[in-house]
CSV table of C-alpha atoms in Angstrom, one decimal:
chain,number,residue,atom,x,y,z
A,1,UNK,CA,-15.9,17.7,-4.4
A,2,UNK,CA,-13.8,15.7,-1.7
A,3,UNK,CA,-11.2,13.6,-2.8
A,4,UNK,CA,-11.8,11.5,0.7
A,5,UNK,CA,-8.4,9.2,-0.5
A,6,UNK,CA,-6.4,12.3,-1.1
A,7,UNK,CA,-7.0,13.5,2.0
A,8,UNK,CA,-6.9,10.1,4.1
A,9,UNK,CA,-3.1,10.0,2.9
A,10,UNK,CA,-2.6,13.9,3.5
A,11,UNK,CA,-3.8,12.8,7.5
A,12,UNK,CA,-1.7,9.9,7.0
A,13,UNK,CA,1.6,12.0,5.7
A,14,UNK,CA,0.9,13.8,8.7
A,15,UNK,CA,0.5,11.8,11.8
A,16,UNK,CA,3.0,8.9,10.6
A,17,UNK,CA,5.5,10.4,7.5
A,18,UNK,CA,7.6,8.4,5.4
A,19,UNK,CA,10.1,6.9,8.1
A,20,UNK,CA,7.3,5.1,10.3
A,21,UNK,CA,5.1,4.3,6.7
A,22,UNK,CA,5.5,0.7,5.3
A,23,UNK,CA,4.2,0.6,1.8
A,24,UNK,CA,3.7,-2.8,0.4
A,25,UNK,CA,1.4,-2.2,-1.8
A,26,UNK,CA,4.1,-0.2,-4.0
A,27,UNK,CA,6.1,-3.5,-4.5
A,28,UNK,CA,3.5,-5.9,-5.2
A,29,UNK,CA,5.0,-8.5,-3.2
A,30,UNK,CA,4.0,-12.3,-2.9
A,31,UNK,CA,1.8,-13.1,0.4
A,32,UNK,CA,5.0,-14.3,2.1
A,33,UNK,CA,7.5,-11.6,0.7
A,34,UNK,CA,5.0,-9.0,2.7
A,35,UNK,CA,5.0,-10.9,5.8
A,36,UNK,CA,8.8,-11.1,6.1
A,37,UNK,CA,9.4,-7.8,4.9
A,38,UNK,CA,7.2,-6.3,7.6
A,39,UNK,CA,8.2,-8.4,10.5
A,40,UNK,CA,12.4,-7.2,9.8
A,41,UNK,CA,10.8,-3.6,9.1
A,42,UNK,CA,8.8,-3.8,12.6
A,43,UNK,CA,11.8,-5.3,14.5
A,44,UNK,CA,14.0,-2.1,13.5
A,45,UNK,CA,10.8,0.3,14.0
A,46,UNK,CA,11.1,-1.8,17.3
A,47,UNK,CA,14.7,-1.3,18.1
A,48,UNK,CA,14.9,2.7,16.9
A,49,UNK,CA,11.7,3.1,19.4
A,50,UNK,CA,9.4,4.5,16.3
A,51,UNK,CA,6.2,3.8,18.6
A,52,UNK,CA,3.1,3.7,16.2
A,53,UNK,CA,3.8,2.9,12.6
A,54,UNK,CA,1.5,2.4,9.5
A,55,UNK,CA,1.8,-0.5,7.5
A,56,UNK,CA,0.0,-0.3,4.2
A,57,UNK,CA,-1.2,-3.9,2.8
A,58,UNK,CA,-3.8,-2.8,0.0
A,59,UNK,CA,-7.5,-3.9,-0.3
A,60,UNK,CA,-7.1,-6.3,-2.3
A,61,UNK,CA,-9.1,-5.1,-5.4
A,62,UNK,CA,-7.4,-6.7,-8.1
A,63,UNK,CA,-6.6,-10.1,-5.8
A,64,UNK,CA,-9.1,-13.2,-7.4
A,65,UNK,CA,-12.0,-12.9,-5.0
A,66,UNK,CA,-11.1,-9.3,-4.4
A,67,UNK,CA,-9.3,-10.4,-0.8
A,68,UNK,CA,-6.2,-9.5,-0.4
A,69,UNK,CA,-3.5,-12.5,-0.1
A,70,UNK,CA,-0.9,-9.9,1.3
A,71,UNK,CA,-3.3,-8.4,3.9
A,72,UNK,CA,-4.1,-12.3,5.2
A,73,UNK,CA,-0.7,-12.6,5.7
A,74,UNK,CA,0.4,-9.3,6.9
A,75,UNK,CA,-2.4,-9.4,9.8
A,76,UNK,CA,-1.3,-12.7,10.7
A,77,UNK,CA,2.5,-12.0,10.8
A,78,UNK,CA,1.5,-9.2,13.4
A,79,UNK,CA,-0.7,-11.4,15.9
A,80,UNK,CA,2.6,-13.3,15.9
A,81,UNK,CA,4.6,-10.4,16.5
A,82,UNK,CA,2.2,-9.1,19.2
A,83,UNK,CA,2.8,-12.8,21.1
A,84,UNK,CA,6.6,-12.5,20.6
A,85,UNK,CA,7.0,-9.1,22.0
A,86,UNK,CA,7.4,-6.8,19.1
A,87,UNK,CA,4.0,-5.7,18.5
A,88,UNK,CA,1.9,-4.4,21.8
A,89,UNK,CA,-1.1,-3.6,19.4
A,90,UNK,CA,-2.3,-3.2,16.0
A,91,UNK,CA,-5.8,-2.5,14.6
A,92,UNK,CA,-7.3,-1.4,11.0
A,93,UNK,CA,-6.8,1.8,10.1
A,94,UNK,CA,-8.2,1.5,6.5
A,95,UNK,CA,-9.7,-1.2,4.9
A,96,UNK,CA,-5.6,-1.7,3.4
A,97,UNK,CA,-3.8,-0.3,6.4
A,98,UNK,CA,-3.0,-0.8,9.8
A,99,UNK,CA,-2.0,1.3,12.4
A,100,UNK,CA,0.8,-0.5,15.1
A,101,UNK,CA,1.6,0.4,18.0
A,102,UNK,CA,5.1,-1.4,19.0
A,103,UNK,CA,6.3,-3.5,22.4
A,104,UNK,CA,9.6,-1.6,24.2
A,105,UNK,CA,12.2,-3.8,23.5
A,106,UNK,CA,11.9,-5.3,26.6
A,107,UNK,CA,9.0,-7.4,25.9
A,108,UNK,CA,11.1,-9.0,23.8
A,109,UNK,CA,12.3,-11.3,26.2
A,110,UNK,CA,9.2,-11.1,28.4
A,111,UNK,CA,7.3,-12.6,25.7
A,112,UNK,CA,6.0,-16.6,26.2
A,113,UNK,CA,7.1,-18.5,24.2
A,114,UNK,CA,5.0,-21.1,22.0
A,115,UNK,CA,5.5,-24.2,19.9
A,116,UNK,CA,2.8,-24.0,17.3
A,117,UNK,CA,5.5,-20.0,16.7
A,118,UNK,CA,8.7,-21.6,16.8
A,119,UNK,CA,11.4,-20.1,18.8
A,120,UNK,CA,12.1,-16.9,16.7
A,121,UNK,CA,14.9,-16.1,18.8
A,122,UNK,CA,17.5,-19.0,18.8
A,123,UNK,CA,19.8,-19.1,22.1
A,124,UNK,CA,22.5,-17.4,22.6
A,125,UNK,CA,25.8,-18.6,21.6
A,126,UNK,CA,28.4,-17.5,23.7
A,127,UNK,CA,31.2,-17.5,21.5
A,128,UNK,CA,28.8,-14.6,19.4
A,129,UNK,CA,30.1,-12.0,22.3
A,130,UNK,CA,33.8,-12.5,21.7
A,131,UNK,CA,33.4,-10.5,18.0
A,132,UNK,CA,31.6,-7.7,20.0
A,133,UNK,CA,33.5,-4.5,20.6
A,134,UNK,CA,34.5,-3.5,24.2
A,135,UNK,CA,32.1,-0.5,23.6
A,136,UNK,CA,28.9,-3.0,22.6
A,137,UNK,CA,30.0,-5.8,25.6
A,138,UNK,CA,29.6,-2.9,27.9
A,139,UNK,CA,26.4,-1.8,26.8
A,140,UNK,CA,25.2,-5.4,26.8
A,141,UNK,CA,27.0,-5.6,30.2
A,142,UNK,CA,24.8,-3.0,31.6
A,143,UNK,CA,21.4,-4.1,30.0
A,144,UNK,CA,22.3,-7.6,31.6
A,145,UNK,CA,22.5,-6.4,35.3
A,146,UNK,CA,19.6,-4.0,35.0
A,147,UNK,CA,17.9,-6.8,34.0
A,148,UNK,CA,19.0,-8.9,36.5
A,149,UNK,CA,18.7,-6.4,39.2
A,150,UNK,CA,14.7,-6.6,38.0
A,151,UNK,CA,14.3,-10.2,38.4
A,152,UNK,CA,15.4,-9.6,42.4
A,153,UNK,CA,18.8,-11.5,41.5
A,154,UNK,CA,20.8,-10.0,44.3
A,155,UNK,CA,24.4,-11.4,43.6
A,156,UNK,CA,24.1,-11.7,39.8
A,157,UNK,CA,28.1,-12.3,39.1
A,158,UNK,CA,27.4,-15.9,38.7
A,159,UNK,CA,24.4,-15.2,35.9
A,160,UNK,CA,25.7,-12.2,34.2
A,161,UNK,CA,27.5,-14.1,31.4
A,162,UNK,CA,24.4,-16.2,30.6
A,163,UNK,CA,22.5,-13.0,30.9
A,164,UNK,CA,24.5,-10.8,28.4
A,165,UNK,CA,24.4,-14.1,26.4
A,166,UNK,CA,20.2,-14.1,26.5
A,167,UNK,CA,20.0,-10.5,26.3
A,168,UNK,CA,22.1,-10.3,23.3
A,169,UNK,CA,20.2,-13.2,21.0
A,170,UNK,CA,17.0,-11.4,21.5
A,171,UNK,CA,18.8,-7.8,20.8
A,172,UNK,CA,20.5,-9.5,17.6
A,173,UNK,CA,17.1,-10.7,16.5
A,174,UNK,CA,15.7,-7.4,16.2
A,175,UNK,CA,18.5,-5.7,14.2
A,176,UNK,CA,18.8,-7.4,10.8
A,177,UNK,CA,22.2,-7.4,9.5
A,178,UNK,CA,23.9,-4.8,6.5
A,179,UNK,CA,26.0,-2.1,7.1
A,180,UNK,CA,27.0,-1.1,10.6
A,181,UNK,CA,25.5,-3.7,12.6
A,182,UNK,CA,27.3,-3.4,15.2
A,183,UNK,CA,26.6,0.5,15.7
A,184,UNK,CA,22.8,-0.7,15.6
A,185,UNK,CA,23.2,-3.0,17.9
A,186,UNK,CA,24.7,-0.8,20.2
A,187,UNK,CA,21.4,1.4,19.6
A,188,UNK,CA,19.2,-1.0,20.2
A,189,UNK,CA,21.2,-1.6,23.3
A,190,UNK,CA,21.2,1.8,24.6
A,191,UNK,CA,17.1,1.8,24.0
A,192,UNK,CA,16.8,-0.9,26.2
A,193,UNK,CA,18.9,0.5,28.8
A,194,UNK,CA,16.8,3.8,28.7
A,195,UNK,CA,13.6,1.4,28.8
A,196,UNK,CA,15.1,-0.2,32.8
A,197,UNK,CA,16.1,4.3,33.3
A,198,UNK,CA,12.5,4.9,32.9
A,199,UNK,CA,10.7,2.4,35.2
């Protein structure tokens, strides 16, 4: 006989393996706990360019009800995230799964924003640049004129500042802090500038 689970997660081991697999169900978090934990997880699947990810919720069996608290919350965080930028797509892949398929990091600051959302991404502070290494103010430099360049600005000395400043709140957004920020920052950064290569 079939073991029809054992074999969905074999398919799933498969297409998506551990690195772009979120498992909440493992943790039994809180409806809230789940939601945060998979919008910083999709920002960094975001920024390392992971393209379609799996995030696991549960069913929801032993919730009261049997409806699953975390995968409310979970589905909601995303059609949030797909309005900010970070998500272009999701849909369900199981009945405690969903398959995403994540915005370029450019979206990020294509993305409208709205009221009823908040402002995920505070602005800029311009003093934030001045701890940034010379090799991480380049990058953001570069990302900054390319973006420029793309908004028909044809003399963009006079914006570039405020660009670099804008470019680098929704960049920081993305990349939660820990160890070797900076260096992921600088990723994210080089992502984005291969995202303006491409077009």
């Amino acid at each position: 006989m079939i073991d029809h689970r054992a074999l969905q997660r074999a398919l799933d081991e498969a297409r998506f393996g551990a690195a772009r697999t979120l498992n909440l169900r493992t943790s039994l978090p809180t409806a809230a706990q789940a939601a945060t934990r998979a919008e910083a997880w999709l920002r960094e699947k975001q920024a390392s360019r992971a393209g379609e990810v799996l995030v696991i919720t549960g069913r929801g069996n032993q919730s009261p009800g049997g409806v699953s608290v975390v995968r409310e919350a979970v589905e909601k965080r995303l059609a949030q995230l797909r309005r900010r930028g970070v998500v272009r797509d999701f849909s369900e892949h199981t009945p405690g799964s969903f398959v995403v398929r994540l915005a370029p990091m450019s979206a990020l600051r294509a993305a409208p924003r709205r009221k009823r959302d908040g402002d995920p991404t505070p602005p800029g502070d311009p003093a934030s640049l001045a701890a940034l290494s010379p090799e991480s103010l380049g990058l953001l430099r570069q990302v900054a004129l390319l973006s420029l360049r793309e908004l028909g600005v044809h003399d963009p000395a006079a914006f570039v500042q405020a660009e670099m400043v804008a470019q680098f709140a929704h960049v920081a957004a993305a990349v939660p802090a820990g160890p070797d920020r900076e260096k992921r920052l600088r990723a994210a950064l080089a992502v984005l500038l291969a995202e303006y290569d491409e077009r």
